[in-house]
Tab-separated table of C-alpha atoms and ligand atoms in Angstrom:
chain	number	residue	atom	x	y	z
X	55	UNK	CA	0.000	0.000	0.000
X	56	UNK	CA	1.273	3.178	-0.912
X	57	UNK	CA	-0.106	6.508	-0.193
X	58	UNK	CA	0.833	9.752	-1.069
X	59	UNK	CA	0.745	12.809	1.311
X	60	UNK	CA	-2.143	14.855	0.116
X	61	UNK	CA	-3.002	18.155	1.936
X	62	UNK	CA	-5.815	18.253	3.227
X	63	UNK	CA	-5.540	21.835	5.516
X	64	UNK	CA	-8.121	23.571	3.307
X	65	UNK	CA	-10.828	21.044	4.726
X	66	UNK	CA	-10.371	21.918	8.484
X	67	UNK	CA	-11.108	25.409	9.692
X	68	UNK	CA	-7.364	26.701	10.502
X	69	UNK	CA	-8.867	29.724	12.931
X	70	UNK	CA	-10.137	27.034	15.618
X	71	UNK	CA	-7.993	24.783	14.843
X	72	UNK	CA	-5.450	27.657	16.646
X	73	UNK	CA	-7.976	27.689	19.420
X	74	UNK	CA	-7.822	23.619	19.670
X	75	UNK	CA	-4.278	24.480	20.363
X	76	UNK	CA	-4.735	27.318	22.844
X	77	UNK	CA	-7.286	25.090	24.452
X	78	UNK	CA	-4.935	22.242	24.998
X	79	UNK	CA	-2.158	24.655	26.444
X	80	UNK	CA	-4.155	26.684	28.716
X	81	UNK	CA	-7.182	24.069	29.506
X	82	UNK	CA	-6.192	21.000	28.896
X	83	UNK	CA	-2.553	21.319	30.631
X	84	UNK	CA	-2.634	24.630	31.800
X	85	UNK	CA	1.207	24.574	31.452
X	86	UNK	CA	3.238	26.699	33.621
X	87	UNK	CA	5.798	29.004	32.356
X	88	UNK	CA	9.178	26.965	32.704
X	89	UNK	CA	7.516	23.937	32.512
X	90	UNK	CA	9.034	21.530	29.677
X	91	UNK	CA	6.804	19.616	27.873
X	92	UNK	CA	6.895	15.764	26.062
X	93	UNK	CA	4.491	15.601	23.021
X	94	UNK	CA	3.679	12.598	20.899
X	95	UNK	CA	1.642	12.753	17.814
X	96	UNK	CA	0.612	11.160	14.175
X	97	UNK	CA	2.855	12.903	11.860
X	98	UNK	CA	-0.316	13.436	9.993
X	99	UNK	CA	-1.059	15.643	12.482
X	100	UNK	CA	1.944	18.114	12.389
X	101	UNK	CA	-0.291	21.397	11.550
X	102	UNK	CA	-2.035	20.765	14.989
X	103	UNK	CA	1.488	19.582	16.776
X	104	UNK	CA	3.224	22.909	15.398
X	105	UNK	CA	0.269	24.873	16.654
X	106	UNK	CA	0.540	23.726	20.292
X	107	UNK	CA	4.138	23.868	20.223
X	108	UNK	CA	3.736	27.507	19.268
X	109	UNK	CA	1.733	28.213	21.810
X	110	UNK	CA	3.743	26.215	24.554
X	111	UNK	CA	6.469	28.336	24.322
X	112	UNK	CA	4.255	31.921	24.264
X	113	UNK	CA	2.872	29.839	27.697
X	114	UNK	CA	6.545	30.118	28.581
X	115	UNK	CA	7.416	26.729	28.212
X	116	UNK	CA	11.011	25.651	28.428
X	117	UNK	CA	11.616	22.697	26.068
X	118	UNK	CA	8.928	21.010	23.957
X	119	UNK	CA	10.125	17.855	22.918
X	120	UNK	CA	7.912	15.977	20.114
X	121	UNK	CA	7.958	12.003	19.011
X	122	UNK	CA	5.763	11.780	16.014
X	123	UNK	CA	4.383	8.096	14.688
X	124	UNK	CA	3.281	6.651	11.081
X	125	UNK	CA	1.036	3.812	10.032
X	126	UNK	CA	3.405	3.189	7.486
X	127	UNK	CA	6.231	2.655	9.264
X	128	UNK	CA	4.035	0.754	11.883
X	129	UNK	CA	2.529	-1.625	9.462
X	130	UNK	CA	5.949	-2.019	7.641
X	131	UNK	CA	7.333	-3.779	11.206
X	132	UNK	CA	3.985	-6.473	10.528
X	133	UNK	CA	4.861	-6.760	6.946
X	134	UNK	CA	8.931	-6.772	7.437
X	135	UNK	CA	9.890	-7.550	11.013
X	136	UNK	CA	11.350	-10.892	11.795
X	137	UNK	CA	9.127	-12.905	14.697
X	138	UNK	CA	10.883	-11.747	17.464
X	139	UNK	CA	10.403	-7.949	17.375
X	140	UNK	CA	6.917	-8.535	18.772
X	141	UNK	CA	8.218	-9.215	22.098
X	142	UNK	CA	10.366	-5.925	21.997
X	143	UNK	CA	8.890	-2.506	23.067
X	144	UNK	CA	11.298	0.676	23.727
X	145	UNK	CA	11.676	0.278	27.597
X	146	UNK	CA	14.542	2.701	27.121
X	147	UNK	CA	12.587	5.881	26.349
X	148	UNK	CA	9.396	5.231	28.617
X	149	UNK	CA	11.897	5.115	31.554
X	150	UNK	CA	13.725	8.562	29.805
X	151	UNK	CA	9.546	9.602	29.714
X	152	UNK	CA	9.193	8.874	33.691
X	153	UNK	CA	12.320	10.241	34.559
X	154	UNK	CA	11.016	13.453	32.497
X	155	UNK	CA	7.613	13.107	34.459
X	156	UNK	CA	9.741	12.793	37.865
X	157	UNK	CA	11.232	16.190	36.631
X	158	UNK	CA	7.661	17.367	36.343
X	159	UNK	CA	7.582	17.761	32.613
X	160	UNK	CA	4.022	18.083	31.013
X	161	UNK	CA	2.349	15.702	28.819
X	162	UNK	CA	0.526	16.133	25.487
X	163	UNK	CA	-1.029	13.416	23.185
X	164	UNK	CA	-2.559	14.520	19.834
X	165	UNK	CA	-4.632	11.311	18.651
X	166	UNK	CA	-5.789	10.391	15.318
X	167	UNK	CA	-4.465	7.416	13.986
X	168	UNK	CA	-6.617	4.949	11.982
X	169	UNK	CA	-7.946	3.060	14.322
X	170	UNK	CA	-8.430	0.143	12.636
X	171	UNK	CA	-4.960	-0.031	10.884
X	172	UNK	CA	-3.806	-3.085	12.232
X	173	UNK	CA	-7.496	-4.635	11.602
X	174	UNK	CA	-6.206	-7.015	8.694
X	175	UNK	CA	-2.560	-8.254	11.018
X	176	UNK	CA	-2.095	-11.367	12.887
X	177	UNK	CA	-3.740	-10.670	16.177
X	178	UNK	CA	-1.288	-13.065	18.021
X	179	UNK	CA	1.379	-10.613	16.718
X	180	UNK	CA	-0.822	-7.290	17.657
X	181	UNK	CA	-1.713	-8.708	20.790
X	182	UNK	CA	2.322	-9.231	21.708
X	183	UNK	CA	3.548	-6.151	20.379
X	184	UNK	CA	0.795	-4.478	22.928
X	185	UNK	CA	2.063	-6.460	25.822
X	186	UNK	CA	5.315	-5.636	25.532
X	187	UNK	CA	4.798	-2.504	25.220
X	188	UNK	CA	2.099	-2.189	27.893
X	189	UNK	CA	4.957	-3.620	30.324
X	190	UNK	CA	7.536	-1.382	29.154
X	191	UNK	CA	5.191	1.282	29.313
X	192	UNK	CA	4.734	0.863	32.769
X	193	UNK	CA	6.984	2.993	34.587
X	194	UNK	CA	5.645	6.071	32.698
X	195	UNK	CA	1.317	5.198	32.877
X	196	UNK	CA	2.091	4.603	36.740
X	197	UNK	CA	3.337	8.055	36.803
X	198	UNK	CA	0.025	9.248	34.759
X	199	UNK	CA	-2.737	6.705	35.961
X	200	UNK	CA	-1.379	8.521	39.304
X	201	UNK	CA	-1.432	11.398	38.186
X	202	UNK	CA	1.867	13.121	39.618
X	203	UNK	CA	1.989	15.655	36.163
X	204	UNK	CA	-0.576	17.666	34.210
X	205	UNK	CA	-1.438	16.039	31.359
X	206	UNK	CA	-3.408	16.222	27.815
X	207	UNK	CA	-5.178	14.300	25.229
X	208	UNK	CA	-6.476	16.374	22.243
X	209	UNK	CA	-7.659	15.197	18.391
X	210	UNK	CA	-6.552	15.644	14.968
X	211	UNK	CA	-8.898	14.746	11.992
X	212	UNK	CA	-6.169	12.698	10.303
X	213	UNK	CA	-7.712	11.263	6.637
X	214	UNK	CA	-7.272	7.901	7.638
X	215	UNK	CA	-9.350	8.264	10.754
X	216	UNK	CA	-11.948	10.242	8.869
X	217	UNK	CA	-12.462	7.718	6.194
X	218	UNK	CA	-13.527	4.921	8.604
X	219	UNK	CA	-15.780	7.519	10.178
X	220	UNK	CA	-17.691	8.789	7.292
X	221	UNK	CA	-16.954	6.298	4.668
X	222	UNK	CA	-19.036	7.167	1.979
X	223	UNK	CA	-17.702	10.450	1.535
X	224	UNK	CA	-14.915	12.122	-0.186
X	225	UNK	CA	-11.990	12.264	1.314
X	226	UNK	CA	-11.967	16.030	1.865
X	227	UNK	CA	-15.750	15.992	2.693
X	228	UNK	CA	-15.057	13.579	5.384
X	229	UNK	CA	-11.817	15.147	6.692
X	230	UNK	CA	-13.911	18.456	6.888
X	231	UNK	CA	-16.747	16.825	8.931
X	232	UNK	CA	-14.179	15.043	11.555
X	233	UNK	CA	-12.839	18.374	12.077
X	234	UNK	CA	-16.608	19.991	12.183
X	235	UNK	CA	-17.362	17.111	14.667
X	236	UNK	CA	-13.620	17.260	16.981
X	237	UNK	CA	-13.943	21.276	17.521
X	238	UNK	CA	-17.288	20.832	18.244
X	239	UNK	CA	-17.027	18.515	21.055
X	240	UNK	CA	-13.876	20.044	22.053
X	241	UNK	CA	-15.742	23.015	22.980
X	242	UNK	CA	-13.727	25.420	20.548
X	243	UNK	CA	-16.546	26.373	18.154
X	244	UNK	CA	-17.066	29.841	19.856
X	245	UNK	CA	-15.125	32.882	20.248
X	246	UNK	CA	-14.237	31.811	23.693
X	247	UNK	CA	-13.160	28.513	24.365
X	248	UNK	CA	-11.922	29.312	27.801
X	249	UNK	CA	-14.964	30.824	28.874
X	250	UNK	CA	-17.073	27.992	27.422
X	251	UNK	CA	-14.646	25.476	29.064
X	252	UNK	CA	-15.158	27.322	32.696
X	253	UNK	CA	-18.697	26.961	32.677
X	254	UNK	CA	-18.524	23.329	31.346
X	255	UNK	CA	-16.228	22.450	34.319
X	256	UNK	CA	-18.006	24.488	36.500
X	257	UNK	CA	-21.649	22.101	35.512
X	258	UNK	CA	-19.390	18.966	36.172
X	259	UNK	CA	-18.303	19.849	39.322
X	260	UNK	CA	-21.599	20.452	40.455
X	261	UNK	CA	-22.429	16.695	39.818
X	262	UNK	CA	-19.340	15.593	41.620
X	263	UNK	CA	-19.996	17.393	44.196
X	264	UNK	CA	-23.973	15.864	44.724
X	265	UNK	CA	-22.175	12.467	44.051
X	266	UNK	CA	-19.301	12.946	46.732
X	267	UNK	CA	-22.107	14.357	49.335
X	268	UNK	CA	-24.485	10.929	48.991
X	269	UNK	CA	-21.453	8.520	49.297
X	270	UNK	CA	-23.246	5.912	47.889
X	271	UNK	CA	-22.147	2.236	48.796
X	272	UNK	CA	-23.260	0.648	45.362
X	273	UNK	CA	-24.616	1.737	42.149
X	274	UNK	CA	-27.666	-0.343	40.969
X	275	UNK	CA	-28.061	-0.237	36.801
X	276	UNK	CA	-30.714	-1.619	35.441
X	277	UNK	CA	-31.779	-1.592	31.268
X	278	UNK	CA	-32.282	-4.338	28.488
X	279	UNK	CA	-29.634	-7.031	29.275
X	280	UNK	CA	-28.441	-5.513	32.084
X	281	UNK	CA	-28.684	-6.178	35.648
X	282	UNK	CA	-25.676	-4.992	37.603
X	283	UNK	CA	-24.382	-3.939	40.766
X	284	UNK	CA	-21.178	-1.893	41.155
X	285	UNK	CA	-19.949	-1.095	44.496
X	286	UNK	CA	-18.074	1.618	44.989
X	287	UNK	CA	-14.177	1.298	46.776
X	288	UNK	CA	-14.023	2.854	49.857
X	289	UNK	CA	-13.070	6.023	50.621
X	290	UNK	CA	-14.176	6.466	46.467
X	291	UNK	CA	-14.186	10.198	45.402
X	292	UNK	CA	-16.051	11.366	41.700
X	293	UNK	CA	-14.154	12.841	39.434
X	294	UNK	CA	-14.890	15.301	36.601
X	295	UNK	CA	-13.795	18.058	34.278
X	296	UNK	CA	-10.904	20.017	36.029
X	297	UNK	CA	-9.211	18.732	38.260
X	298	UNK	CA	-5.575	18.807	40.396
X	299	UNK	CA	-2.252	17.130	39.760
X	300	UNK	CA	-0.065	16.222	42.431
X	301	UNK	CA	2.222	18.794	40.549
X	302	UNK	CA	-0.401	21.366	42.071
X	303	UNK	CA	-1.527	22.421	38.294
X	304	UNK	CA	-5.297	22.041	37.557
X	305	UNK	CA	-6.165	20.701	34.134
X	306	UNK	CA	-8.718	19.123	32.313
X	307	UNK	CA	-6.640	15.587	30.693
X	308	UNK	CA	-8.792	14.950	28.248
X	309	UNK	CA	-10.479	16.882	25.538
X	310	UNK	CA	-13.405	16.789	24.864
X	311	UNK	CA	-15.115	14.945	28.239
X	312	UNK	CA	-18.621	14.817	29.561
X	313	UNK	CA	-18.076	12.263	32.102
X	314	UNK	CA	-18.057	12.013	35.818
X	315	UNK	CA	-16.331	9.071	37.288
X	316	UNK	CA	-15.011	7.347	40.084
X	317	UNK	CA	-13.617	3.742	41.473
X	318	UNK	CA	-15.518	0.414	41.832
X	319	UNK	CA	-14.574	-2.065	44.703
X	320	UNK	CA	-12.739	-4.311	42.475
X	321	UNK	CA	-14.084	-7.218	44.505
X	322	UNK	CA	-18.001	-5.944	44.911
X	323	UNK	CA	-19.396	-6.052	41.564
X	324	UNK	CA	-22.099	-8.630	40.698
X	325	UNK	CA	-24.321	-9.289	37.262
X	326	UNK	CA	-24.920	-8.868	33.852
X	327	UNK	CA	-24.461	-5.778	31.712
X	328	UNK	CA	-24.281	-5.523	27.852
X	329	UNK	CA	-22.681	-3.320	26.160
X	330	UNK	CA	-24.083	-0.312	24.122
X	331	UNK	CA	-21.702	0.636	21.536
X	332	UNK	CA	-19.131	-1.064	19.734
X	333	UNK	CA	-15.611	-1.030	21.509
X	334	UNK	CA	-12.247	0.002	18.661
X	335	UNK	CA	-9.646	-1.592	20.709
X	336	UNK	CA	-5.967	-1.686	19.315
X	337	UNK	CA	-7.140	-2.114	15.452
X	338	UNK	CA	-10.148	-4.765	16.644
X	339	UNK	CA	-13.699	-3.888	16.869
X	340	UNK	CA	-15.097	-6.143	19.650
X	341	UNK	CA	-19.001	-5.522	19.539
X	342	UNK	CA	-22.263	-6.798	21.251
X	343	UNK	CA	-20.422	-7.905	24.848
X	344	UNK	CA	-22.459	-9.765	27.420
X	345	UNK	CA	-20.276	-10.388	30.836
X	346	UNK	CA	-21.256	-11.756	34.113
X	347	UNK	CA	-19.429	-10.381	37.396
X	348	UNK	CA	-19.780	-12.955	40.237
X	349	UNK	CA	-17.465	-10.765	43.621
X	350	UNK	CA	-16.215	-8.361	41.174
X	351	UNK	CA	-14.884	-10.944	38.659
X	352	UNK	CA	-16.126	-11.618	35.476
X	353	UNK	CA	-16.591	-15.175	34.831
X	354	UNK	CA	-18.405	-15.303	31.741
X	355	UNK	CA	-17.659	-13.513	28.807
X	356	UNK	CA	-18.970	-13.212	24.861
X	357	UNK	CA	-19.450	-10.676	22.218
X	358	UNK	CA	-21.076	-11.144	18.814
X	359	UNK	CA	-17.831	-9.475	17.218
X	360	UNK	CA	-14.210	-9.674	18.515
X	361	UNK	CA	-14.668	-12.064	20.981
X	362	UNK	CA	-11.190	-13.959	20.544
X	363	UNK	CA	-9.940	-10.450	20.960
X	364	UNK	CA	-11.541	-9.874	24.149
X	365	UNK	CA	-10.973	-13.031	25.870
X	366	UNK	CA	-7.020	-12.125	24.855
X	367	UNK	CA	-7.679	-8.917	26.701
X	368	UNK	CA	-9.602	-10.422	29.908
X	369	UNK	CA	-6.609	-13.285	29.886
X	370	UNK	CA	-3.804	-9.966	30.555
X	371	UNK	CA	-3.378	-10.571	34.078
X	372	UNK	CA	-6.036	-10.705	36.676
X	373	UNK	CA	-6.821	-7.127	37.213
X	374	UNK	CA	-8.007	-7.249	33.450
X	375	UNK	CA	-11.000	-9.129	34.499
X	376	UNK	CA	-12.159	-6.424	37.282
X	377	UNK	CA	-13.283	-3.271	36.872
X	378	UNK	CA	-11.397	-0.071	37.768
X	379	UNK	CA	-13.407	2.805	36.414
X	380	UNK	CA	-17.419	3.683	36.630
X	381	UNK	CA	-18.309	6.576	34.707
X	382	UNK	CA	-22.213	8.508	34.493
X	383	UNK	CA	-22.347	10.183	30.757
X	384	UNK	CA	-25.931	11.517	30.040
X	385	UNK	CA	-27.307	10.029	26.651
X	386	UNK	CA	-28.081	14.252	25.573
X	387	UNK	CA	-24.132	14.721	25.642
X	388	UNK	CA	-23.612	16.547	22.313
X	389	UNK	CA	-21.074	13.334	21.160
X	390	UNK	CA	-23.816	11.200	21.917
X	391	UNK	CA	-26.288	13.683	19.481
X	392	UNK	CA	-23.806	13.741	17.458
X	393	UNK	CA	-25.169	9.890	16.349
X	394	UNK	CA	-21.204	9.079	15.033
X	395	UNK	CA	-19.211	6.092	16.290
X	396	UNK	CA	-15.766	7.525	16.439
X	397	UNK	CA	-13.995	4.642	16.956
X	398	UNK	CA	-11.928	6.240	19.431
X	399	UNK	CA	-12.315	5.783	23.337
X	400	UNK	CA	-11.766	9.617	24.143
X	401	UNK	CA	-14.849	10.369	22.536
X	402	UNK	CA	-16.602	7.321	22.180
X	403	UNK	CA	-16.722	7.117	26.084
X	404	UNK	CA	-18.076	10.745	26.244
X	405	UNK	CA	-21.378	9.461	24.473
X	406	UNK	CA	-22.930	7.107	27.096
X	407	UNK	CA	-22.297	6.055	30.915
X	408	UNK	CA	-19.639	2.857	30.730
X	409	UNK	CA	-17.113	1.209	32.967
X	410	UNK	CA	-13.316	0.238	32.558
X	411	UNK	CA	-11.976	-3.037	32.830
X	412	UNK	CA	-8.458	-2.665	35.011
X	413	UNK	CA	-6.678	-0.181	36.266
X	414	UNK	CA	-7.742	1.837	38.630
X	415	UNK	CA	-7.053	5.885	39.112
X	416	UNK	CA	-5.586	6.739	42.389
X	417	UNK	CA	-6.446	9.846	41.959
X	418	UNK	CA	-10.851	8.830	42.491
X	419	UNK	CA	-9.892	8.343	46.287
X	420	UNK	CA	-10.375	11.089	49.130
X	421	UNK	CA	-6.583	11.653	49.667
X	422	UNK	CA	-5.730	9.473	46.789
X	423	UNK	CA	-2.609	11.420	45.975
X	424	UNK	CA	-0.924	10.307	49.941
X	425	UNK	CA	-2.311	6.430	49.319
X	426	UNK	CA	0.340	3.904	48.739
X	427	UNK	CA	-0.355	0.966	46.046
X	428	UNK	CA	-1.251	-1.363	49.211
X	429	UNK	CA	-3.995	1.184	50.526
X	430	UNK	CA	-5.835	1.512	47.448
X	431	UNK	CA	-6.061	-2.404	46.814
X	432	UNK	CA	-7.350	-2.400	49.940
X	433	UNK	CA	-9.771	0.109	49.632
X	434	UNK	CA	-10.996	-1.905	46.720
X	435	UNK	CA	-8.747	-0.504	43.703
X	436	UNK	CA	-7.964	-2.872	41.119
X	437	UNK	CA	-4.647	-3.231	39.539
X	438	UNK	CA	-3.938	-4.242	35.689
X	439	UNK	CA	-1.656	-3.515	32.874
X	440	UNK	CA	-4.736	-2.661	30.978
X	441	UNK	CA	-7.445	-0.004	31.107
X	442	UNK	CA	-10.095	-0.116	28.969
X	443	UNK	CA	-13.275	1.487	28.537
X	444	UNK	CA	-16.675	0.102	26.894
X	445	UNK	CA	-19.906	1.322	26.354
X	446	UNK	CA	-23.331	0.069	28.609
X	447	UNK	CA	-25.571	3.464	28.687
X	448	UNK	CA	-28.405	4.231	26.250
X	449	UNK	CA	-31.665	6.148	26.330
X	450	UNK	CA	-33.033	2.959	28.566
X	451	UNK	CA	-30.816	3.019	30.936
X	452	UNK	CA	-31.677	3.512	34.786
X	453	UNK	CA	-29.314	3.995	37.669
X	454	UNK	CA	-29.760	4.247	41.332
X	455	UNK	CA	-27.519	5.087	43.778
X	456	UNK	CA	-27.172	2.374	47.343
X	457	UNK	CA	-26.366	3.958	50.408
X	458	UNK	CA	-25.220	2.525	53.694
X	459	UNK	CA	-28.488	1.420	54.855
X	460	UNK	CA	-29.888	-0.043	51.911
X	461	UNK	CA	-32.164	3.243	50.473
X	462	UNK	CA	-31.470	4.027	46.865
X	463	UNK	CA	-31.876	7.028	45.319
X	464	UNK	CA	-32.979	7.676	41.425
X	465	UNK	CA	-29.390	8.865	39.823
X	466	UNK	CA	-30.126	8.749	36.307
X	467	UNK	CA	-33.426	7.392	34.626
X	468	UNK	CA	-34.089	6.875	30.815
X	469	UNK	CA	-30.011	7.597	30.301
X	470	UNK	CA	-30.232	11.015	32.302
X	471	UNK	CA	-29.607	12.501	35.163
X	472	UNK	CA	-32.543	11.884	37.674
R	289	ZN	ZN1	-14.018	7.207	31.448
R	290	ZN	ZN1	-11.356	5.188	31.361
C-alpha cells in the first residue's frame, strides 16, 4: 500500500484549529511558564502539533520535545519484522519519559491514527507487540494513571481516521466533517473557548460534588440485558472536568469529556451488563459484549464481534477481568447527538455512561494522591496492565444510587440525570 501525502488543511477550519491548540495549552494542561513539555503525535497531524508547540512556548514553556508516529512505518514492522520484534517494546525511552515526568515535565497526546490499521494483522502478533509494550510502558502510565503531572489528550482529523468515520464520503468531505465534529465537542466552536470550558467544568463539578455528598455504597443499573451492581471502593471520590495534579496544576486531561467518574470495589461487583456501543480496541472492533461479574470478577464472557480479541484482553493478568473505572455520561451529551461512532475511546466514552476493565485511578480516592499501592487495593482498587473502557448506557438506561443502609436514590433514569 502506498499513499501519497495529500493536503488536506483547506478542509479543516485553521482559525479554531489555533484555538484547539490554545485550548490544549491553557485548559487541557494549563502549562506553567518553565515547565518543559513531552508531546507525541501522528505525523499526519503536524499542523495541529506545530500549533501547540507555538503556543507552549508563548505559555513560557522551556523545552517542547515531540515524538511523532506513522502507520506506514508501523505496518511495515507487521509486513517486514522478523518474529521476534513482537516481544520488543522501547523500555529505554518510557523510563527517559518517567524520569522526564519525575522532573515534572508536562504531557501532550494529539490522537488520530486509523484506528483500525492493524485490523487485517495477525492478532497473536498485535496482541504481543501491545504487551510488551504495555509492560515497558509501565513505569511512565504509573506516573500518569497517578497522576503526579498535568497532562493532555487532544484530536486531529487525520484522513485515515476520517475515512472509517464517514466512509461514503470524499476524502476532503469527510476530513472536513471530523474536524466539524472534533472542535465541536472540544468546545472550541465559539469565540471563547476558555470561557465555554469554565462553565462546562463548573456544571461537572456540580455533579461531583452531589455524588461525593451521597457517598453511595453501590450503584444499581438496570436496562435491556443488564442487571448490575457496582460497588463503589471505599473512601471512592467522583471525578470530573478540572481537576488537580499532584504537581499542584489544575487541568482538564482529556479533551473533549462529559463524564463524571469514580472507582468500583474491584471485589463488589455482581451481574450482567451488555454493552451499548461497539468497543475500537488496538485495530479490533469487539461488539455486542455480554459479561457476568460474580465478587467483582467476570466469569463469563462473549461478544457477537471480537470475541477472541476480548478473551485475549480479559486473559492480561487478573486485574483485566475487574473493573477499575465507573463513569455517568448523560445520553443528551452533544457526542452522543452527534449519532457518530468515532472509533476512538476519548470520545466514544463521552457518548454514554460505561465502565473500565483494570486499572484503577488513584487519583478517584479522598486523599488518593498520599495512598500507597497497598492502601488503594485495599480500599478496593484494582490493579492491571490494561485499562479499557466500553460502552453500557443508552436512552433505557436507569441507575440508582445504594447507600449505607440499603435506600437508593434515582441517579439517572431513561439515560439522564434523575
Ligand atoms: Zn471514562
Ligand atoms: Zn477510562
Amino acid at each position: 500500500m502506498t499513499s501519497h501525502p495529500r493536503n488536506f488543511s483547506a478542509s479543516i477550519d485553521q482559525a479554531k484549529l489555533d484555538r484547539l491548540a490554545e485550548t490544549a495549552i491553557k485548559v487541557g494542561l494549563r502549562l506553567q511558564p518553565g515547565q518543559d513539555l513531552f508531546l507525541t503525535a501522528p505525523v499526519a497531524a503536524l499542523p495541529l502539533a506545530r500549533r501547540i508547540a507555538a503556543e507552549a512556548y508563548k505559555a513560557g514553556a522551556g523545552l517542547v520535545t515531540p515524538i511523532f508516529s506513522d502507520e506506514e512505518m508501523t505496518l511495515a514492522r507487521y509486513r517486514h519484522a522478523p518474529d521476534d520484534s513482537f516481544d520488543r517494546a522501547a523500555g529505554w525511552l518510557y523510563e527517559g519519559v518517567a524520569k522526564a515526568f519525575s522532573g515534572n515535565t508536562a504531557r501532550l497526546a494529539i490522537v488520530g491514527e486509523n484506528p483500525m490499521l492493524l485490523a487485517e494483522e495477525d492478532p497473536a502478533k498485535v496482541s504481543r507487540a501491545n504487551k510488551a509494550n504495555s509492560l515497558a510502558y509501565q513505569p511512565a502510565l504509573e506516573k500518569i494513571a497517578g497522576f503526579d503531572i498535568n497532562w493532555n489528550i487532544v484530536a486531529y482529523p487525520t484522513e485515515s481516521w476520517a475515512k472509517l468515520v464517514f466512509p461514503h464520503e470524499q476524502d476532503e468531505i469527510a476530513v472536513a466533517k471530523l474536524a466539524h465534529a472534533i472542535f465541536a465537542a472540544s468546545r472550541v466552536d465559539g469565540e471563547d473557548p476558555i470561557a465555554a470550558w469554565d462553565a462546562h467544568n463548573s456544571a461537572l463539578r456540580s455533579r461531583t460534588e452531589w455524588l461525593n455528598g451521597k457517598r453511595f455504597r453501590a450503584l444499581r443499573y438496570t436496562g435491556p440485558g443488564t442487571d448490575l451492581t457496582i460497588g463503589l471502593a471505599d473512601g471512592h471520590e467522583w471525578q470530573g472536568g478540572a481537576s488537580t495534579a499532584k504537581n499542584g496544576i489544575v487541568c482538564n486531561p482529556n479533551i473533549p469529556t462529559e463524564e463524571v467518574f469514580t472507582t468500583p470495589h474491584a471485589r463488589r461487583v455482581d451481574g450482567r451488563v451488555v454493552s451499548t456501543k461497539p468497543l475500537s480496541y488496538q485495530g479490533s472492533l469487539i461488539d455486542g459484549i455480554e459479561v457476568r461479574f460474580e465478587e467483582g470478577r467476570i466469569v463469563e464472557a462473549k461478544a457477537a464481534h471480537g470475541e477472541e480479541v476480548l478473551k485475549k484482553v480479559l486473559d492480561t493478568d487478573d486485574g483485566a477481568r475487574r473493573l477499575g473505572e465507573v463513569a455517568l455520561v448523560p445520553h443528551s451529551s452533544p457526542i452522543s447527538k452527534s449519532g457518530l461512532l468515532f472509533f476512538n475511546t476519548l470520545f466514544d466514552e463521552n457518548a454514554a455512561c460505561h465502565i473500565a476493565l483494570g486499572q484503577c485511578y488513584s487519583k478517584c480516592f479522598v486523599d488518593g494522591a498520599k495512598l500507597t499501592p497497598d492502601q488503594i487495593a485495599a480500599r478496593g482498587g484494582n490493579k492491571s496492565l490494561i485499562h479499557i473502557d466500553w460502552m453500557i448506557g443508552s436512552a433505557e438506561l436507569d441507575i440508582d444510587g445504594v447507600d449505607e443502609a440499603g435506600g437508593r436514590t434515582p441517579v439517572f433514569r431513561k439515560g439522564e440525570w434523575a
